[in-house]
mmCIF file of C-alpha atoms in Angstrom:
data_model
loop_
_atom_site.group_PDB
_atom_site.id
_atom_site.type_symbol
_atom_site.label_atom_id
_atom_site.label_comp_id
_atom_site.label_asym_id
_atom_site.label_seq_id
_atom_site.Cartn_x
_atom_site.Cartn_y
_atom_site.Cartn_z
ATOM 1 C CA MET A 1 163.382 151.024 99.714
ATOM 2 C CA ASN A 2 166.397 149.937 97.631
ATOM 3 C CA ARG A 3 168.503 150.098 100.729
ATOM 4 C CA VAL A 4 166.020 147.990 102.749
ATOM 5 C CA VAL A 5 165.814 145.344 100.007
ATOM 6 C CA THR A 6 169.629 145.300 99.687
ATOM 7 C CA HIS A 7 169.948 144.868 103.442
ATOM 8 C CA GLU A 8 167.626 141.826 103.399
ATOM 9 C CA LEU A 9 169.228 140.370 100.291
ATOM 10 C CA ILE A 10 172.568 140.342 102.099
ATOM 11 C CA HIS A 11 170.984 138.192 104.778
ATOM 12 C CA ALA A 12 169.584 135.941 102.075
ATOM 13 C CA PHE A 13 173.044 135.748 100.478
ATOM 14 C CA ASP A 14 174.566 134.765 103.795
ATOM 15 C CA HIS A 15 171.853 132.136 104.297
ATOM 16 C CA CYS A 16 172.717 130.604 100.921
ATOM 17 C CA ARG A 17 176.478 130.688 101.093
ATOM 18 C CA ALA A 18 177.207 129.632 104.711
ATOM 19 C CA HIS A 19 175.870 127.464 107.479
ATOM 20 C CA VAL A 20 174.263 130.289 109.405
ATOM 21 C CA ASP A 21 172.513 129.435 112.664
ATOM 22 C CA TRP A 22 170.166 132.376 112.855
ATOM 23 C CA PHE A 23 168.400 131.406 116.055
ATOM 24 C CA THR A 24 170.938 129.884 118.448
ATOM 25 C CA ASN A 25 174.263 131.438 117.410
ATOM 26 C CA LEU A 26 174.410 135.088 118.330
ATOM 27 C CA ARG A 27 177.783 135.546 116.552
ATOM 28 C CA HIS A 28 176.290 134.437 113.241
ATOM 29 C CA LEU A 29 173.367 136.828 113.607
ATOM 30 C CA ALA A 30 175.697 139.636 114.609
ATOM 31 C CA CYS A 31 177.988 138.939 111.640
ATOM 32 C CA SER A 32 175.171 139.082 109.086
ATOM 33 C CA GLU A 33 173.837 142.289 110.654
ATOM 34 C CA VAL A 34 177.305 143.905 110.509
ATOM 35 C CA ARG A 35 177.593 142.992 106.836
ATOM 36 C CA ALA A 36 174.085 144.143 106.005
ATOM 37 C CA ALA A 37 174.627 147.534 107.700
ATOM 38 C CA ASN A 38 177.991 147.892 106.053
ATOM 39 C CA LEU A 39 177.148 146.966 102.508
ATOM 40 C CA SER A 40 173.548 148.087 102.027
ATOM 41 C CA GLY A 41 174.006 151.822 102.277
ATOM 42 C CA ASP A 42 172.358 151.956 105.732
ATOM 43 C CA CYS A 43 175.341 153.853 107.069
ATOM 44 C CA SER A 44 176.037 156.213 104.197
ATOM 45 C CA LEU A 45 177.080 159.713 105.151
ATOM 46 C CA VAL A 46 173.830 161.197 103.833
ATOM 47 C CA ASN A 47 171.673 158.693 105.744
ATOM 48 C CA GLU A 48 173.490 159.360 108.964
ATOM 49 C CA ILE A 49 173.165 163.143 108.547
ATOM 50 C CA PHE A 50 169.384 162.668 108.044
ATOM 51 C CA ARG A 51 169.398 160.830 111.396
ATOM 52 C CA PHE A 52 171.265 163.795 112.967
ATOM 53 C CA HIS A 53 174.293 161.551 113.583
ATOM 54 C CA PHE A 54 177.156 163.804 112.648
ATOM 55 C CA GLY A 55 180.650 162.423 112.196
ATOM 56 C CA LEU A 56 183.155 161.958 109.416
ATOM 57 C CA LYS A 57 186.417 160.221 110.247
ATOM 58 C CA GLN A 58 185.663 156.495 110.402
ATOM 59 C CA HIS A 59 182.049 157.290 111.413
ATOM 60 C CA HIS A 60 180.824 154.577 109.078
ATOM 61 C CA GLN A 61 182.159 151.938 111.464
ATOM 62 C CA THR A 62 180.465 153.524 114.421
ATOM 63 C CA CYS A 63 177.213 153.519 112.528
ATOM 64 C CA VAL A 64 177.606 149.889 111.510
ATOM 65 C CA ARG A 65 178.284 148.822 115.094
ATOM 66 C CA ASP A 66 175.268 150.745 116.421
ATOM 67 C CA ARG A 67 172.829 149.629 113.716
ATOM 68 C CA ALA A 68 173.941 146.015 113.945
ATOM 69 C CA THR A 69 173.330 146.127 117.667
ATOM 70 C CA LEU A 70 169.908 147.645 117.189
ATOM 71 C CA SER A 71 168.997 145.028 114.584
ATOM 72 C CA ILE A 72 169.989 142.249 116.991
ATOM 73 C CA LEU A 73 167.932 143.757 119.826
ATOM 74 C CA ALA A 74 164.958 143.928 117.535
ATOM 75 C CA VAL A 75 164.854 140.130 117.147
ATOM 76 C CA ARG A 76 166.492 138.858 120.334
ATOM 77 C CA ASN A 77 165.344 139.243 123.936
ATOM 78 C CA ILE A 78 168.836 140.041 125.274
ATOM 79 C CA SER A 79 170.507 142.989 126.915
ATOM 80 C CA LYS A 80 172.178 145.742 124.911
ATOM 81 C CA GLU A 81 175.461 144.820 126.528
ATOM 82 C CA VAL A 82 175.282 141.216 125.288
ATOM 83 C CA ALA A 83 174.303 142.386 121.790
ATOM 84 C CA LYS A 84 177.100 144.913 121.693
ATOM 85 C CA ASN A 85 179.685 142.350 122.872
ATOM 86 C CA ALA A 86 178.574 139.917 120.070
ATOM 87 C CA VAL A 87 179.017 142.722 117.499
ATOM 88 C CA ASP A 88 182.447 143.606 118.923
ATOM 89 C CA GLU A 89 183.558 139.954 118.810
ATOM 90 C CA VAL A 90 182.779 139.481 115.123
ATOM 91 C CA PHE A 91 183.294 143.033 113.840
ATOM 92 C CA GLU A 92 186.867 142.737 112.577
ATOM 93 C CA SER A 93 186.062 139.698 110.444
ATOM 94 C CA CYS A 94 182.614 140.589 109.253
ATOM 95 C CA PHE A 95 183.153 144.280 108.525
ATOM 96 C CA ASN A 96 185.925 143.347 106.131
ATOM 97 C CA ASP A 97 183.901 140.638 104.368
ATOM 98 C CA TYR A 98 182.676 142.427 101.250
ATOM 99 C CA GLU A 99 181.091 139.439 99.474
ATOM 100 C CA PRO A 100 179.474 139.339 96.984
ATOM 101 C CA PHE A 101 180.629 142.822 95.954
ATOM 102 C CA GLY A 102 184.387 142.721 96.712
ATOM 103 C CA ARG A 103 184.071 146.343 97.855
ATOM 104 C CA ILE A 104 181.608 148.520 99.732
ATOM 105 C CA PRO A 105 179.148 149.662 96.994
ATOM 106 C CA HIS A 106 178.825 153.344 97.986
ATOM 107 C CA ASN A 107 176.998 154.276 94.761
ATOM 108 C CA LYS A 108 176.227 153.028 91.273
ATOM 109 C CA THR A 109 179.788 153.456 90.069
ATOM 110 C CA TYR A 110 181.115 151.121 92.724
ATOM 111 C CA ALA A 111 178.296 148.687 92.052
ATOM 112 C CA ARG A 112 179.085 148.759 88.330
ATOM 113 C CA TYR A 113 182.788 148.104 88.987
ATOM 114 C CA ALA A 114 181.862 145.223 91.322
ATOM 115 C CA HIS A 115 179.679 143.716 88.622
ATOM 116 C CA ARG A 116 182.457 144.130 86.091
ATOM 117 C CA ASP A 117 184.869 142.253 88.373
ATOM 118 C CA PHE A 118 182.273 139.497 88.817
ATOM 119 C CA GLN A 119 181.858 139.126 85.078
ATOM 120 C CA ASN A 120 185.644 139.014 84.720
ATOM 121 C CA ARG A 121 186.165 136.486 87.508
ATOM 122 C CA ASP A 122 187.155 133.540 85.298
ATOM 123 C CA ARG A 123 189.867 135.516 83.565
ATOM 124 C CA TYR A 124 190.991 136.937 86.878
ATOM 125 C CA TYR A 125 191.481 133.710 88.810
ATOM 126 C CA SER A 126 193.002 131.840 85.900
ATOM 127 C CA ASN A 127 195.703 134.479 85.428
ATOM 128 C CA ILE A 128 196.986 135.125 88.938
ATOM 129 C CA MET B 1 199.922 131.592 87.465
ATOM 130 C CA ALA B 2 199.753 130.183 83.959
ATOM 131 C CA GLU B 3 203.269 130.060 82.526
ATOM 132 C CA CYS B 4 202.273 129.318 78.947
ATOM 133 C CA SER B 5 201.798 131.878 76.174
ATOM 134 C CA SER B 6 198.035 132.107 76.849
ATOM 135 C CA TRP B 7 198.613 134.256 79.949
ATOM 136 C CA GLN B 8 197.034 137.677 79.973
ATOM 137 C CA PRO B 9 196.724 140.318 82.674
ATOM 138 C CA PRO B 10 194.024 139.400 85.258
ATOM 139 C CA ARG B 11 192.123 142.539 84.339
ATOM 140 C CA PRO B 12 192.025 144.530 81.093
ATOM 141 C CA CYS B 13 194.347 147.553 81.240
ATOM 142 C CA GLU B 14 191.284 149.784 81.005
ATOM 143 C CA ALA B 15 190.067 148.300 84.314
ATOM 144 C CA TYR B 16 193.325 149.188 86.036
ATOM 145 C CA ARG B 17 193.056 152.744 84.668
ATOM 146 C CA ALA B 18 189.445 153.020 85.846
ATOM 147 C CA GLU B 19 190.293 151.773 89.326
ATOM 148 C CA TRP B 20 193.221 154.175 89.553
ATOM 149 C CA LYS B 21 191.039 157.111 88.448
ATOM 150 C CA LEU B 22 188.302 156.137 90.888
ATOM 151 C CA CYS B 23 190.817 155.783 93.709
ATOM 152 C CA ARG B 24 192.195 159.262 93.061
ATOM 153 C CA SER B 25 188.802 160.939 92.856
ATOM 154 C CA ALA B 26 187.630 163.361 95.501
ATOM 155 C CA ARG B 27 184.468 161.359 96.015
ATOM 156 C CA HIS B 28 186.452 158.183 96.756
ATOM 157 C CA PHE B 29 188.704 160.085 99.178
ATOM 158 C CA LEU B 30 185.579 161.139 101.061
ATOM 159 C CA HIS B 31 184.114 157.600 101.079
ATOM 160 C CA HIS B 32 187.434 156.071 102.176
ATOM 161 C CA TYR B 33 188.009 158.632 104.920
ATOM 162 C CA TYR B 34 184.468 158.155 106.184
ATOM 163 C CA VAL B 35 184.884 154.359 106.322
ATOM 164 C CA HIS B 36 188.542 153.870 107.278
ATOM 165 C CA GLY B 37 189.573 157.228 108.778
ATOM 166 C CA GLU B 38 192.596 157.599 106.454
ATOM 167 C CA ARG B 39 193.371 158.653 102.911
ATOM 168 C CA PRO B 40 193.213 155.885 100.269
ATOM 169 C CA ALA B 41 196.382 154.368 98.850
ATOM 170 C CA CYS B 42 196.265 154.470 95.053
ATOM 171 C CA GLU B 43 199.896 153.935 94.074
ATOM 172 C CA GLN B 44 199.506 150.206 93.553
ATOM 173 C CA TRP B 45 196.770 150.733 90.971
ATOM 174 C CA ARG B 46 199.049 153.077 89.096
ATOM 175 C CA ARG B 47 201.913 150.522 89.173
ATOM 176 C CA ASP B 48 199.551 147.770 87.985
ATOM 177 C CA LEU B 49 198.352 150.001 85.127
ATOM 178 C CA ALA B 50 202.006 150.648 84.093
ATOM 179 C CA SER B 51 202.747 146.861 84.291
ATOM 180 C CA CYS B 52 199.690 146.062 82.234
ATOM 181 C CA ARG B 53 200.657 148.528 79.529
ATOM 182 C CA ASP B 54 204.245 147.284 79.616
ATOM 183 C CA TRP B 55 203.065 143.725 79.118
ATOM 184 C CA GLU B 56 200.833 144.714 76.252
ATOM 185 C CA GLU B 57 203.629 146.552 74.494
ATOM 186 C CA ARG B 58 206.606 144.342 75.174
ATOM 187 C CA ARG B 59 205.219 141.123 76.724
ATOM 188 C CA SER B 60 207.494 141.854 79.649
ATOM 189 C CA ALA B 61 208.021 138.950 82.028
ATOM 190 C CA GLU B 62 208.748 141.419 84.873
ATOM 191 C CA ALA B 63 205.362 143.093 84.234
ATOM 192 C CA GLN B 64 203.645 139.709 84.318
ATOM 193 C CA ARG B 65 205.372 138.803 87.593
ATOM 194 C CA SER B 66 204.514 142.195 89.132
ATOM 195 C CA LEU B 67 200.866 141.958 88.168
ATOM 196 C CA CYS B 68 200.468 138.432 89.469
ATOM 197 C CA GLU B 69 202.142 139.392 92.758
ATOM 198 C CA SER B 70 199.964 142.425 93.176
ATOM 199 C CA GLU B 71 196.697 140.637 92.508
ATOM 200 C CA ARG B 72 197.632 137.711 94.784
ATOM 201 C CA ALA B 73 198.344 140.219 97.534
ATOM 202 C CA ARG B 74 194.849 141.714 97.002
ATOM 203 C CA VAL B 75 193.252 138.285 97.205
ATOM 204 C CA GLN B 76 195.258 137.462 100.373
ATOM 205 C CA ALA B 77 194.247 140.761 101.967
ATOM 206 C CA ALA B 78 190.595 140.027 101.253
ATOM 207 C CA ARG B 79 190.811 136.555 102.760
ATOM 208 C CA LYS B 80 193.014 137.235 105.777
ATOM 209 C CA HIS B 81 190.213 137.301 108.350
ATOM 210 C CA ILE B 82 188.934 134.025 109.761
ATOM 211 C CA LEU B 83 185.277 133.599 108.933
ATOM 212 C CA VAL B 84 182.690 133.424 111.662
ATOM 213 C CA TRP B 85 180.790 130.683 109.889
ATOM 214 C CA ALA B 86 181.486 127.619 107.727
ATOM 215 C CA LEU B 87 180.867 128.095 104.045
ATOM 216 C CA ARG B 88 178.480 125.919 102.107
ATOM 217 C CA GLN B 89 179.135 123.956 98.918
ATOM 218 C CA SER B 90 175.641 124.830 97.705
ATOM 219 C CA PRO B 91 172.625 126.754 99.030
ATOM 220 C CA PRO B 92 170.191 124.850 101.275
ATOM 221 C CA ALA B 93 167.422 123.133 99.277
ATOM 222 C CA ASP B 94 164.769 125.096 101.174
ATOM 223 C CA TRP B 95 166.514 128.474 100.892
ATOM 224 C CA HIS B 96 163.384 130.037 99.495
ATOM 225 C CA LEU B 97 161.157 128.946 102.405
ATOM 226 C CA PRO B 98 160.561 130.938 105.589
ATOM 227 C CA LEU B 99 162.943 130.063 108.389
ATOM 228 C CA PRO B 100 161.584 127.622 110.975
ATOM 229 C CA GLN B 101 160.330 129.647 113.886
ATOM 230 C CA GLU B 102 160.334 126.981 116.645
ATOM 231 C CA LYS B 103 163.824 127.989 117.910
ATOM 232 C CA ASP B 104 163.000 131.649 118.208
ATOM 233 C CA GLU B 105 163.458 132.824 121.774
#
């Protein structure tokens, strides 16, 4: 449940921080789905193993692409090819967009460090 | 970068140590390999920790320069990709309301 709520909160975050055209811009939708799959824990190693998707080296990215494509197909009446192409177009940019965490929060330690960086942001940006 | 005497390292030295320790951990190696397909690079965190401690002990200008350069490089690396969308100045006033459905295909 935590993972599901985190996934949706990332969509809510994107809605608040950017001009996202959810309905007519497939690239925007694809980008938010890539970020949600990437940052919510959807594609953790454990979750993928439970789905019988076995892979290690860079498998996280394969999972993110696949799940983002599935999420698009769930809400858009388009072909899998079109959805996949949209994900491919935006992947490089959106996969590496870690806002608001600054990193992929794999577990509570990473989340704690991300929160620490957030609390420290004034000191950080005024001293670089 | 602030040139006056009020400058301090962007992060506390303990934060650099914690990041370095996390980076070198087996668990992080596994996470990083799973995501990026390569081993993590932790040397920069070690250099930053050394610079931070050097600045705390000697107020070294070289340490200050090195830390600023390193952190600016991190910020640049995080921002190098062109965004798919335009950022807002503030959230939409109706952010809490359901999205309008009339454009749904």
